[in-house]
PDB file of C-alpha atoms in Angstrom:
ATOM      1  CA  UNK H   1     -19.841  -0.630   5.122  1.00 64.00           C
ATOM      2  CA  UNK H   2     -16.864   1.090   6.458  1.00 76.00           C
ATOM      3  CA  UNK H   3     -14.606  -1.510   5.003  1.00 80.00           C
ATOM      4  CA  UNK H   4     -15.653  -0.636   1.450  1.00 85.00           C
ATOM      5  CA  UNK H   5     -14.311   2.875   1.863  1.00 84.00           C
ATOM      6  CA  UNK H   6     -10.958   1.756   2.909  1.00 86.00           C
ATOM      7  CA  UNK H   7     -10.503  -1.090   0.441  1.00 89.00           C
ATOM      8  CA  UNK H   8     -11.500   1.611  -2.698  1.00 90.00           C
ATOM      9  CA  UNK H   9      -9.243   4.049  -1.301  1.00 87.00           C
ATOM     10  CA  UNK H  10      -6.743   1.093  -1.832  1.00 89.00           C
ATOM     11  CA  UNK H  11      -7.750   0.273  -4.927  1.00 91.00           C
ATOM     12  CA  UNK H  12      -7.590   3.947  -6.456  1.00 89.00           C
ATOM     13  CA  UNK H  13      -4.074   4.233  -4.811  1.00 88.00           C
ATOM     14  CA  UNK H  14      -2.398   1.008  -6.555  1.00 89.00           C
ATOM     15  CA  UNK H  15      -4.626   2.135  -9.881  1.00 89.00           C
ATOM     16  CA  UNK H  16      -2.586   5.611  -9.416  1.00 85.00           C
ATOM     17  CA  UNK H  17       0.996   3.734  -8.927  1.00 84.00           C
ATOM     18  CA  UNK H  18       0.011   1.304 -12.399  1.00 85.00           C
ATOM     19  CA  UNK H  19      -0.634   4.283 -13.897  1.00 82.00           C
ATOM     20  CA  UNK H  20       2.810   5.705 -12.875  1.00 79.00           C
ATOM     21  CA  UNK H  21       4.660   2.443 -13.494  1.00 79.00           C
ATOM     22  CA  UNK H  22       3.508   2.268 -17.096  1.00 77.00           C
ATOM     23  CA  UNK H  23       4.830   5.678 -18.099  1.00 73.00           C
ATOM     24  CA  UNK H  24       8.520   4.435 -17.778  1.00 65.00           C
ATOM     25  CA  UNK H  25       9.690   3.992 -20.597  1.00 62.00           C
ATOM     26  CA  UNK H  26      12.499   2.030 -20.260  1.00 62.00           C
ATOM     27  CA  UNK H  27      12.070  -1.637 -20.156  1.00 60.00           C
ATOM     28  CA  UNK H  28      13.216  -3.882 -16.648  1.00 66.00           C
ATOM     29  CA  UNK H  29      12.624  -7.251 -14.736  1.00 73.00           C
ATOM     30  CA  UNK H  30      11.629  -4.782 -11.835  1.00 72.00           C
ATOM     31  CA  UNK H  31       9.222  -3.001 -13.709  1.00 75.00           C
ATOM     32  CA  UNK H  32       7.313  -6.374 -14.964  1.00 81.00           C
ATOM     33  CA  UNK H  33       7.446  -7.660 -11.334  1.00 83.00           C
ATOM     34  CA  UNK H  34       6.116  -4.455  -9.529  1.00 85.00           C
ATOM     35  CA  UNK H  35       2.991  -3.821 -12.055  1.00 86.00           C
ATOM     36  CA  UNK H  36       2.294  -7.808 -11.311  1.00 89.00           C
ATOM     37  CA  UNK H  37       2.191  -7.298  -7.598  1.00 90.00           C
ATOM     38  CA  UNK H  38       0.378  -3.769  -7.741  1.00 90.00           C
ATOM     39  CA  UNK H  39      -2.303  -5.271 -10.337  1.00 93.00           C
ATOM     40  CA  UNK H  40      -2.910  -8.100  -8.022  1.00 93.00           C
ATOM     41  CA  UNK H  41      -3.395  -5.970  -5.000  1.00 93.00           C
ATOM     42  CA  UNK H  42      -5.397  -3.755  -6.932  1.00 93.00           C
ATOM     43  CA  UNK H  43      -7.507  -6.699  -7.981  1.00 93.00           C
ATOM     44  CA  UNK H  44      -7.548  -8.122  -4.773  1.00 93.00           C
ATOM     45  CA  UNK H  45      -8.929  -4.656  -2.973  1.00 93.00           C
ATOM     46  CA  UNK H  46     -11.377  -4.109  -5.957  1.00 92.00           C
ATOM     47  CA  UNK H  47     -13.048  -7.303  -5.060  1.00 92.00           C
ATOM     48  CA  UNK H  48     -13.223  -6.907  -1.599  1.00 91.00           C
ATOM     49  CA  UNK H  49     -15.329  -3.531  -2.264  1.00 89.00           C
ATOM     50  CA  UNK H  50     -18.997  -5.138  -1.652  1.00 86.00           C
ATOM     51  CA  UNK H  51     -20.604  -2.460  -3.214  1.00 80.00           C
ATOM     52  CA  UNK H  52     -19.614  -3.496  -6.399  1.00 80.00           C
ATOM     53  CA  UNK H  53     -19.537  -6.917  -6.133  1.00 80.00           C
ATOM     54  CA  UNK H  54     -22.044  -7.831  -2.693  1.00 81.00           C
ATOM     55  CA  UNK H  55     -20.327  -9.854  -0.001  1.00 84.00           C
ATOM     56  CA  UNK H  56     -17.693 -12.092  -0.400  1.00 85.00           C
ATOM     57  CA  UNK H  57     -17.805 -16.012   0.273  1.00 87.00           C
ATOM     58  CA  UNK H  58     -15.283 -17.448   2.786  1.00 86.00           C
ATOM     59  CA  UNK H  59     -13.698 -19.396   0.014  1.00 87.00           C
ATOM     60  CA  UNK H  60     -13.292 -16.670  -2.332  1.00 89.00           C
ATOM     61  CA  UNK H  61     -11.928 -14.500   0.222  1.00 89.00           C
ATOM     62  CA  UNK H  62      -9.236 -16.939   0.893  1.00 90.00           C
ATOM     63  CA  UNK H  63      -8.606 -17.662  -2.675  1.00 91.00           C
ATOM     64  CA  UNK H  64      -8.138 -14.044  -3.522  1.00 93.00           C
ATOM     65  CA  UNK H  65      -5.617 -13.577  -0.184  1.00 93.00           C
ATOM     66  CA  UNK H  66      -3.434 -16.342  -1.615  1.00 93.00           C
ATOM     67  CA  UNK H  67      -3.356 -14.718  -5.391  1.00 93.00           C
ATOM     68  CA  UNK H  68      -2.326 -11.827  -4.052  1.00 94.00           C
ATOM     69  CA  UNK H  69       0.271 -13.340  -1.328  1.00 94.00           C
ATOM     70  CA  UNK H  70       1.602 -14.819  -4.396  1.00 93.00           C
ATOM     71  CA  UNK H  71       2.724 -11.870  -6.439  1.00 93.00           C
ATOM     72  CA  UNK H  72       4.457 -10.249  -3.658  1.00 92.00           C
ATOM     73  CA  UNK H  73       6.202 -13.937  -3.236  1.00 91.00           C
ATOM     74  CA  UNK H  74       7.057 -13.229  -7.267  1.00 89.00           C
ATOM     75  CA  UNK H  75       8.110  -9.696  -6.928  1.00 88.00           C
ATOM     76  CA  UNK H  76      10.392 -10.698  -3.087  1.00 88.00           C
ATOM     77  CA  UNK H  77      11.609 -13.787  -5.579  1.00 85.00           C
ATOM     78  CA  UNK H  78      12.668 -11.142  -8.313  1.00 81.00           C
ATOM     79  CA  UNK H  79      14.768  -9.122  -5.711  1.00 80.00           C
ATOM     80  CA  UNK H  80      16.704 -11.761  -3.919  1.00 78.00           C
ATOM     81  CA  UNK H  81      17.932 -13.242  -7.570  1.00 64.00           C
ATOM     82  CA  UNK H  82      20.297 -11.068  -9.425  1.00 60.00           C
ATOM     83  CA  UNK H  83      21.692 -13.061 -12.249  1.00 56.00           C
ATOM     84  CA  UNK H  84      18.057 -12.568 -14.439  1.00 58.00           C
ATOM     85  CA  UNK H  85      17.660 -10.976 -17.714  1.00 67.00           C
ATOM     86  CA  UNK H  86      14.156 -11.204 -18.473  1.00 71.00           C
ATOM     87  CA  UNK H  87      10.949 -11.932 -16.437  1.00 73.00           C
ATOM     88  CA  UNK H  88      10.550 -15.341 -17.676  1.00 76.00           C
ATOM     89  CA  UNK H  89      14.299 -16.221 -16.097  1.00 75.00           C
ATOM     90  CA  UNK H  90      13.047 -15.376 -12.970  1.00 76.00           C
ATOM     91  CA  UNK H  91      10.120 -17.680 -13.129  1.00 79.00           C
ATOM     92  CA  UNK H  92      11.705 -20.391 -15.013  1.00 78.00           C
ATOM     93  CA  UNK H  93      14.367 -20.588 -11.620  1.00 80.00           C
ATOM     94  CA  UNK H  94      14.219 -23.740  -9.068  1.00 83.00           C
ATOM     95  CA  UNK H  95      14.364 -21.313  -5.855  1.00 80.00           C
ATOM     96  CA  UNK H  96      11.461 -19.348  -7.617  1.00 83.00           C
ATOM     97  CA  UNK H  97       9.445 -22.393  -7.868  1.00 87.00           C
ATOM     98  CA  UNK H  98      10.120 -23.246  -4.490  1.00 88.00           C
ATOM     99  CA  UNK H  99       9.229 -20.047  -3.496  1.00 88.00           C
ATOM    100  CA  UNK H 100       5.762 -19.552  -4.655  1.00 88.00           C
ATOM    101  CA  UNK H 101       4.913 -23.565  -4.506  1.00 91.00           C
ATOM    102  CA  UNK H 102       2.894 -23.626  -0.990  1.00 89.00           C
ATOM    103  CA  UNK H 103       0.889 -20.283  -2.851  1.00 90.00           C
ATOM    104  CA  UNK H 104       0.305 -22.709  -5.377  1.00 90.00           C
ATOM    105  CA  UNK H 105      -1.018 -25.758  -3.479  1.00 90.00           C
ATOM    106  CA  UNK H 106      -3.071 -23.377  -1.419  1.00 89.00           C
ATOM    107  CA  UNK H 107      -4.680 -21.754  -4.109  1.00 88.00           C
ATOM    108  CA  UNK H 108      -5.745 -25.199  -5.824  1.00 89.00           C
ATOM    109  CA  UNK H 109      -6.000 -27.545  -3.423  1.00 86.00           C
ATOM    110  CA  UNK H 110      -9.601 -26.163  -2.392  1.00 82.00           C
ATOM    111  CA  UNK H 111     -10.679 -26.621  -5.875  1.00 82.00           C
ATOM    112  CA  UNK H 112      -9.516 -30.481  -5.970  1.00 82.00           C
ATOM    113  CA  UNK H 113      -9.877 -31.539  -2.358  1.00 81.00           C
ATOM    114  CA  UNK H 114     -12.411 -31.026   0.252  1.00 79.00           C
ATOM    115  CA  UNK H 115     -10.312 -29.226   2.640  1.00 80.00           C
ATOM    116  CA  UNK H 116     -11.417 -27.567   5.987  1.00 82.00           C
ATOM    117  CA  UNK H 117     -11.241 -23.798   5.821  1.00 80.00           C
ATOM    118  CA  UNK H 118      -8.862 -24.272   8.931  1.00 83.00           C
ATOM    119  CA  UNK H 119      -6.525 -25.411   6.878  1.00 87.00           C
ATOM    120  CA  UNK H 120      -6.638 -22.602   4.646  1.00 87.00           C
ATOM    121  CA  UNK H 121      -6.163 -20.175   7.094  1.00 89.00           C
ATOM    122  CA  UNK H 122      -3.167 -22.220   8.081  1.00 90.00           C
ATOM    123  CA  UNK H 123      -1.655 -21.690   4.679  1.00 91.00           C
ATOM    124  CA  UNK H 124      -1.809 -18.140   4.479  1.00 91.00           C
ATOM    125  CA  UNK H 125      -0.125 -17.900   7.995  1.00 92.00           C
ATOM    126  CA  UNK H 126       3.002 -20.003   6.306  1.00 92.00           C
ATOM    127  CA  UNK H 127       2.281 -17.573   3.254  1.00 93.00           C
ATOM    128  CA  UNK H 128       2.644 -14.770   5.760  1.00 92.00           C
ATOM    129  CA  UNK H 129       5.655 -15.791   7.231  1.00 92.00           C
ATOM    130  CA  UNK H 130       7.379 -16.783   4.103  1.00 91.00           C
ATOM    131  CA  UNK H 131       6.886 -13.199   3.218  1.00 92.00           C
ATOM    132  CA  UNK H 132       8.637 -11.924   6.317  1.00 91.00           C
ATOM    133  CA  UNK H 133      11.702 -14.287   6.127  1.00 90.00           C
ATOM    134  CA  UNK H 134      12.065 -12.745   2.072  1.00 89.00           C
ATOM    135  CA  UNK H 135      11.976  -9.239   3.218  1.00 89.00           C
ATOM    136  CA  UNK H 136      14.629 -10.348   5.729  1.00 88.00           C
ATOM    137  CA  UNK H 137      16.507 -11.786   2.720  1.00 86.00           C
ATOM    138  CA  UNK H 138      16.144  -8.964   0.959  1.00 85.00           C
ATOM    139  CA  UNK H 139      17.556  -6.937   3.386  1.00 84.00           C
ATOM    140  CA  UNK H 140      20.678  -8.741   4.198  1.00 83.00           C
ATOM    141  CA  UNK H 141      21.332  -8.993   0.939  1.00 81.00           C
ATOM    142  CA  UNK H 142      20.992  -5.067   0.151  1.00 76.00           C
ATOM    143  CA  UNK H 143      24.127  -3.978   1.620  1.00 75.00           C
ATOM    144  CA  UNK H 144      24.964  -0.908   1.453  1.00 78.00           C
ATOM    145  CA  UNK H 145      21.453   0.339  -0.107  1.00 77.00           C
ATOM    146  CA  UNK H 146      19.750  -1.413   3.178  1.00 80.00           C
ATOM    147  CA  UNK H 147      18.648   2.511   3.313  1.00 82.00           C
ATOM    148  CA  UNK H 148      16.665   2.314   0.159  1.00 81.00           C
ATOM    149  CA  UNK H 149      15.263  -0.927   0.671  1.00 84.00           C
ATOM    150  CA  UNK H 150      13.642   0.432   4.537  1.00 87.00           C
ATOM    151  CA  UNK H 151      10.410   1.786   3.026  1.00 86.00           C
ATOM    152  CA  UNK H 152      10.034  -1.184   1.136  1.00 88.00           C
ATOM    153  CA  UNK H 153      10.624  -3.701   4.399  1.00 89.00           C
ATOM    154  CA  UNK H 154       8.184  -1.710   6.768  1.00 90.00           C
ATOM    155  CA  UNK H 155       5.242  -1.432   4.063  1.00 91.00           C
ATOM    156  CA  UNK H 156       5.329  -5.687   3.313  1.00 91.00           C
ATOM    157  CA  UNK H 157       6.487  -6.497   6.656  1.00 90.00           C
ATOM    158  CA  UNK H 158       3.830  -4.791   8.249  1.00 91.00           C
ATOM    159  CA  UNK H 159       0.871  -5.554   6.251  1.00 92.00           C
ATOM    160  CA  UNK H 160       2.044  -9.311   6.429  1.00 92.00           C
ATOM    161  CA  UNK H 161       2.704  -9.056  10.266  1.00 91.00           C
ATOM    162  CA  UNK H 162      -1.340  -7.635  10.195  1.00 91.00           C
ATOM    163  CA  UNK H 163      -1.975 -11.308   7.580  1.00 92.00           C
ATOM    164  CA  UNK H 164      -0.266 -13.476  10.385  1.00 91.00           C
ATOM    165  CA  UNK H 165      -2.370 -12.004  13.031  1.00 89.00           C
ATOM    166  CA  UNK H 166      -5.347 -12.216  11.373  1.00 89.00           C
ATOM    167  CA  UNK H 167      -5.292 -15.903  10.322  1.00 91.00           C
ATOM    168  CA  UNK H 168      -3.764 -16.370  13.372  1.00 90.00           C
ATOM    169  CA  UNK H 169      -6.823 -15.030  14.686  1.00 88.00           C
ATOM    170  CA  UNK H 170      -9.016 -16.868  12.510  1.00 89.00           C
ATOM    171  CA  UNK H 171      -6.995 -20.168  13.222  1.00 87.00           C
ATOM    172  CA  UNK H 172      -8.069 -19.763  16.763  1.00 85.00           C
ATOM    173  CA  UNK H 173     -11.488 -19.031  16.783  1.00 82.00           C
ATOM    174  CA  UNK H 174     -12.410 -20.920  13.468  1.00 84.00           C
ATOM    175  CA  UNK H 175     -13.706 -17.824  12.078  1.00 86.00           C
ATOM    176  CA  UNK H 176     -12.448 -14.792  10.344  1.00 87.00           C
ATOM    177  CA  UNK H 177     -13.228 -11.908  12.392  1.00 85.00           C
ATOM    178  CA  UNK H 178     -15.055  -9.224  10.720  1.00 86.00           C
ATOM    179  CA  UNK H 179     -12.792  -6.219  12.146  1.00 84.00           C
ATOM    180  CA  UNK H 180      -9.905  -7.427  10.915  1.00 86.00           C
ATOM    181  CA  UNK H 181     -10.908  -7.578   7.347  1.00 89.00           C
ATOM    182  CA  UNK H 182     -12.400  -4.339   7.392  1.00 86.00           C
ATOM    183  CA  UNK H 183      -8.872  -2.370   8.817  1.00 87.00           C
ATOM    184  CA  UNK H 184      -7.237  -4.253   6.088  1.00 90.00           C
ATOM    185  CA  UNK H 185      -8.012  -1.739   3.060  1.00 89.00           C
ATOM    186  CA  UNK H 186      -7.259   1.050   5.241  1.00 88.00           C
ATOM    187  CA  UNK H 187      -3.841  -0.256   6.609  1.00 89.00           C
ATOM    188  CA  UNK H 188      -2.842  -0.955   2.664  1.00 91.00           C
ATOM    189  CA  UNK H 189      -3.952   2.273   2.007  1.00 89.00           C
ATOM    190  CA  UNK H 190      -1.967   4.034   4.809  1.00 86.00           C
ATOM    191  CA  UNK H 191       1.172   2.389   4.123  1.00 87.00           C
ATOM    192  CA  UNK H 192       1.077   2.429   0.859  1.00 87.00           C
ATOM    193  CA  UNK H 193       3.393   5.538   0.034  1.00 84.00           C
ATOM    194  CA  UNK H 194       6.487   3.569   1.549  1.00 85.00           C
ATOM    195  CA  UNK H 195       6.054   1.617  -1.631  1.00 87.00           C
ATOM    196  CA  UNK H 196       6.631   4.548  -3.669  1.00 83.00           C
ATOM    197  CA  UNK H 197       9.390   6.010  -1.661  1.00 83.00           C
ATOM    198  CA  UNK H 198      11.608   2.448  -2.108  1.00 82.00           C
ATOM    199  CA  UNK H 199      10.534   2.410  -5.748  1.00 81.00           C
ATOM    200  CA  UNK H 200      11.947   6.594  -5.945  1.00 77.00           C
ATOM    201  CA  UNK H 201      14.928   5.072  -3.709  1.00 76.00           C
ATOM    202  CA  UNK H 202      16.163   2.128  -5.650  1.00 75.00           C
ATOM    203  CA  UNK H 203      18.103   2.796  -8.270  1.00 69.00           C
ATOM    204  CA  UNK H 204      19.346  -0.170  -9.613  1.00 61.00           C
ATOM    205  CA  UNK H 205      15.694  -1.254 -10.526  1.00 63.00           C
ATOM    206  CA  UNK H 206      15.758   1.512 -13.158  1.00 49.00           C
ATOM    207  CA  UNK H 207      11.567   2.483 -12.204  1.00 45.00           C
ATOM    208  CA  UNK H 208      12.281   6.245 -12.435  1.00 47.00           C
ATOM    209  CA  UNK H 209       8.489   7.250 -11.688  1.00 43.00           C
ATOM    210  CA  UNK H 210       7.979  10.736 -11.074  1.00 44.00           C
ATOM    211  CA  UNK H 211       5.700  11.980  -8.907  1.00 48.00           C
ATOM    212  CA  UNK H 212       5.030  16.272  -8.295  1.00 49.00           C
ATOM    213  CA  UNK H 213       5.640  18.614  -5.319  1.00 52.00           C
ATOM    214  CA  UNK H 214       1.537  19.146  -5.971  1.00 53.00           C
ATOM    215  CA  UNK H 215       0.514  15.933  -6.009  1.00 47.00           C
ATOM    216  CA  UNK H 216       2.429  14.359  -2.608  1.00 50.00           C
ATOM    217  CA  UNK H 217       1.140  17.841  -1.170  1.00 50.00           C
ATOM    218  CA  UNK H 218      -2.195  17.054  -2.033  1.00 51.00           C
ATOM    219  CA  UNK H 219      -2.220  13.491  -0.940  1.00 52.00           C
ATOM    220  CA  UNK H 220      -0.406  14.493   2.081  1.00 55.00           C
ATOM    221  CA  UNK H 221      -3.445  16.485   2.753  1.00 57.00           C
ATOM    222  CA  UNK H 222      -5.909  13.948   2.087  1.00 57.00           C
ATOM    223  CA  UNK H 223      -4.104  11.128   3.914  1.00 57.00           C
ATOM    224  CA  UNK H 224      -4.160  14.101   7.118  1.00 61.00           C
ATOM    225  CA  UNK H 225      -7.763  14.503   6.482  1.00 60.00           C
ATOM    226  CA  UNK H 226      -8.455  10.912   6.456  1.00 58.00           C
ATOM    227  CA  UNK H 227      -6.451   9.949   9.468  1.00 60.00           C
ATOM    228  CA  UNK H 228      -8.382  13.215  11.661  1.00 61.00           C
ATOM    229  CA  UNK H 229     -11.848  11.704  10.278  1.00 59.00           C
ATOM    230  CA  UNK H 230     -10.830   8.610  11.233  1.00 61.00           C
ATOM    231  CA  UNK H 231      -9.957   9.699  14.752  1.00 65.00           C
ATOM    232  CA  UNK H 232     -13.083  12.041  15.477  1.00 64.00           C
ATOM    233  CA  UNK H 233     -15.288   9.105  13.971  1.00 62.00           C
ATOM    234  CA  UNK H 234     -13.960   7.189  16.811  1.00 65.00           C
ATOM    235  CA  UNK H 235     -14.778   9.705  19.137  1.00 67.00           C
ATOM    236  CA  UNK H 236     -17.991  10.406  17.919  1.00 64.00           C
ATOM    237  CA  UNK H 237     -18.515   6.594  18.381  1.00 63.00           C
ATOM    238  CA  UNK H 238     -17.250   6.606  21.821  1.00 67.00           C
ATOM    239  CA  UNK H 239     -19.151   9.593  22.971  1.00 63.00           C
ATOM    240  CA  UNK H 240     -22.297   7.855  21.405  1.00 62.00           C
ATOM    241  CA  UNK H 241     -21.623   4.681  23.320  1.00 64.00           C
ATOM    242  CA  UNK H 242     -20.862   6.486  26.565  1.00 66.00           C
ATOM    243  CA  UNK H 243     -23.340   9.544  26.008  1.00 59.00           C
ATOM    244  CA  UNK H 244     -27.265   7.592  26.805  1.00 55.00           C
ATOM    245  CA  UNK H 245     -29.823   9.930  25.472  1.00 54.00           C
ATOM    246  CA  UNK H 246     -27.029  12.556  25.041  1.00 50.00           C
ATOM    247  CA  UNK H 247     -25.031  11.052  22.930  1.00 55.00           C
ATOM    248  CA  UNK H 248     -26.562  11.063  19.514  1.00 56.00           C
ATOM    249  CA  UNK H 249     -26.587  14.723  19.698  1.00 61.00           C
ATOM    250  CA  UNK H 250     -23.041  15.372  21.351  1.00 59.00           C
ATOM    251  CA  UNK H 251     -21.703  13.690  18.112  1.00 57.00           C
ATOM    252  CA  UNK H 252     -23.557  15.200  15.921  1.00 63.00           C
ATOM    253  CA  UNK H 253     -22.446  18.758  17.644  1.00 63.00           C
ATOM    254  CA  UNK H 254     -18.573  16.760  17.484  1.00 60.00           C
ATOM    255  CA  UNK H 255     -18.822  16.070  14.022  1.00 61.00           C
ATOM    256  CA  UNK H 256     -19.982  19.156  12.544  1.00 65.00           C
ATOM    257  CA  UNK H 257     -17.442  21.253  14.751  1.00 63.00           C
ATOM    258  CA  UNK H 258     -14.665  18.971  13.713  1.00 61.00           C
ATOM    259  CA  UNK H 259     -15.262  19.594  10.070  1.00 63.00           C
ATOM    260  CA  UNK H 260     -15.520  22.971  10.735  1.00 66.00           C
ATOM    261  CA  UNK H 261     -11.968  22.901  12.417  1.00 61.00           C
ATOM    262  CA  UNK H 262     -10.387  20.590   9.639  1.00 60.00           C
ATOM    263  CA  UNK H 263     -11.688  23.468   7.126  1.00 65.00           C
ATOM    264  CA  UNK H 264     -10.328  26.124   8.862  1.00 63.00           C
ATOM    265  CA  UNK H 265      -6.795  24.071   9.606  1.00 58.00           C
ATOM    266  CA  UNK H 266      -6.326  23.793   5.384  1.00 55.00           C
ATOM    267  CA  UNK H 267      -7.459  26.802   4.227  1.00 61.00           C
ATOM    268  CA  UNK H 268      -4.566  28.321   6.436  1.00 63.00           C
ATOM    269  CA  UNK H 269      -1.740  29.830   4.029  1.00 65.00           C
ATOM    270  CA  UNK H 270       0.607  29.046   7.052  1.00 66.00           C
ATOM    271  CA  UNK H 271      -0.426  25.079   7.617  1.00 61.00           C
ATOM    272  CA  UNK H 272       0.103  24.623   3.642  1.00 61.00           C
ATOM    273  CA  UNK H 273       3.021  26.304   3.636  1.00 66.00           C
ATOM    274  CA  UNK H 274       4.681  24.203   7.035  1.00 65.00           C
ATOM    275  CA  UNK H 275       3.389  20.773   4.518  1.00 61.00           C
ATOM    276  CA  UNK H 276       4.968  21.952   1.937  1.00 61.00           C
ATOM    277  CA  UNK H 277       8.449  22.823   3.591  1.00 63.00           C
ATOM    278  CA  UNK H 278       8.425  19.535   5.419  1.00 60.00           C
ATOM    279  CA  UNK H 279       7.842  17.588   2.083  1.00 56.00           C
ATOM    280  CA  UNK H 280      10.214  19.313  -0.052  1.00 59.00           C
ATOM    281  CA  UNK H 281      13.013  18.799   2.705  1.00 58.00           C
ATOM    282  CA  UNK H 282      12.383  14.579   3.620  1.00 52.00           C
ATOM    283  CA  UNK H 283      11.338  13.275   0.332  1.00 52.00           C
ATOM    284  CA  UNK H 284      12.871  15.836  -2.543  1.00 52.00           C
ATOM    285  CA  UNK H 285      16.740  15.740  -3.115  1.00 48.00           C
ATOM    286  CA  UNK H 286      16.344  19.282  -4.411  1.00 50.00           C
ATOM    287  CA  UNK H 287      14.722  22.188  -2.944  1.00 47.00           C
ATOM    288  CA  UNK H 288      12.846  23.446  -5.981  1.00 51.00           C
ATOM    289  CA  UNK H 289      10.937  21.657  -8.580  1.00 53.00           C
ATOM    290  CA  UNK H 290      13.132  23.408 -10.836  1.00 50.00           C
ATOM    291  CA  UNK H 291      10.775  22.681 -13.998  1.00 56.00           C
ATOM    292  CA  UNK H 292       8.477  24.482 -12.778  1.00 61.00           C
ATOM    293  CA  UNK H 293      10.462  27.429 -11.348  1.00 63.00           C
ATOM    294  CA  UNK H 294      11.618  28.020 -15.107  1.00 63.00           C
ATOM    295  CA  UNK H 295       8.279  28.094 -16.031  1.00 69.00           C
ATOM    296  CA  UNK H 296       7.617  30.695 -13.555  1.00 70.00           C
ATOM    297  CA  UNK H 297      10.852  32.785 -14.851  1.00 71.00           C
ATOM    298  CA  UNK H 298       9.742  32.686 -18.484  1.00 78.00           C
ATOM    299  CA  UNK H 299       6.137  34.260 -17.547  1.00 75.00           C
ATOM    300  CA  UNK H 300       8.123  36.731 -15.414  1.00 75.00           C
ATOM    301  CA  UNK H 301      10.767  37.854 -17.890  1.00 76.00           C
ATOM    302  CA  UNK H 302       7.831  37.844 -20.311  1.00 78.00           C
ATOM    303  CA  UNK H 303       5.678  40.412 -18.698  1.00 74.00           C
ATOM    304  CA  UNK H 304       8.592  41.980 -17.508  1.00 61.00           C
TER     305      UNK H 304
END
């Protein structure tokens, strides 16, 4: 299924920031909070991947939104309380508790009580919008570093504006609607490196993660690739839909050509080059990656 690409590309992404997270060194509140949310959402894409695991039940699939609605809760519940000095002050807090309580009594209560799915789609639209009136928290409360905390607002705020729609949905109809779960890994995926900017951005949370010139230009290139694929695909669909008799082999001819384009588009020196410029200028503070500039200078005076 097309929803098990987008959910592993997820999963490898939040695999890649755990990875990242667990090579700082020093020790933080932040730290603990953002490899409990990124685990979770890792866990929570993994087991939406029904190639690995075959199709989800309704109930799971609600159980599994809560857990992970719940972390982020955590993690939102760790930035708006400053007077903390270890995780378990954060969790041992009355507004914490309040906090994450409905994630609680929605992620039990199914297991107790005989409760309507409706109902459950009800909680994870209050789960939603809890979410959204954190982040605005959040914000208010950042100050002067409301700049650093952006990426961080847009990436939660819009994949729980894209929860609250869907159970909206779902609250409607009685039914979770197929499409919507299946953009879900995808939009995760495509917003994900707004997480890693606010993580770069905020300081005070002391999760100094370093990430190379190489590898953002390399993902940059991937997440371009993806997004073009994704956009011919539709095409292709469309013509295919549209085309009768002629369709099937107008997007086949589509398909191949477009590859053949997206080839020719990154093996240009030039289009690598413009990536790399544009990269180094918005999301570096310095020009160079000086490390590896006196790299270059020691081979050079070397064979010089």
């Amino acid at each position: 299924m097309i929803s098990d690409v987008g959910y592993a590309l997820n999963s490898l992404a939040h695999l890649a920031l755990l990875l990242l997270l667990f090579t700082v060194k020093k020790p933080g509140v932040a730290k603990h909070f953002l490899v409990l949310a990124s685990a979770a959402t890792f866990v929570w894409s993994t087991s939406l991947v029904t190639f690995l695991f075959g199709p989800i039940s309704l109930s799971s699939l609600l159980s599994i939104d809560v857990f992970k609605q719940m972390a982020w809760l955590l993690f939102l519940a760790g930035c708006i309380q400053t007077d903390f000095k270890s995780f378990w002050d954060v969790i041992r807090k009355p507004a914490t508790l309040v906090i994450i309580a409905p994630a609680l009594v929605a992620l039990f209560a199914p297991y107790l009580l005989p409760i309507n799915p409706s109902w459950s789609f009800l909680a994870l639209i209050v789960l939603s919008l809890e979410v959204l009136v954190l982040l605005e928290v959040v914000y208010r409360q950042a100050g002067q570093e409301q700049w650093a905390f952006k990426p961080l607002i847009i990436y939660l705020g819009a994949t729980n504006l894209f929860e609250f729609v869907t159970y909206a949905n779902a609250t409607m109809v009685n039914q979770v609607e197929i499409g919507y779960i299946a953009a879900r890994g995808y939009i995760y995926f495509f917003l994900m490196p707004l997480l890693v900017i606010a993580i770069r951005r905020i300081r005070h949370w002391g999760v100094d993660i370093f990430v190379s010139r190489d590898v953002v230009l390399h993902s940059s290139l991937l997440l371009v690739a993806g997004g073009y694929l994704f956009v011919m695909a539709l095409v292709g669909y469309a013509v295919n839909y549209l085309g009768g008799n002629w369709g099937a082999t107008v997007q086949i001819i589509l398909v191949v050509m477009s590859f053949a384009l997206l080839a020719t588009v990154f093996l240009s020196t030039g289009f690598r080059t413009k990536i790399k410029v544009f990269i180094t200028k918005h999301f570096f503070a310095n020009q160079f990656d000086y490390r590896v500039e006196w790299v270059k200078l020691t081979k050079w005076l070397t064979h010089a």
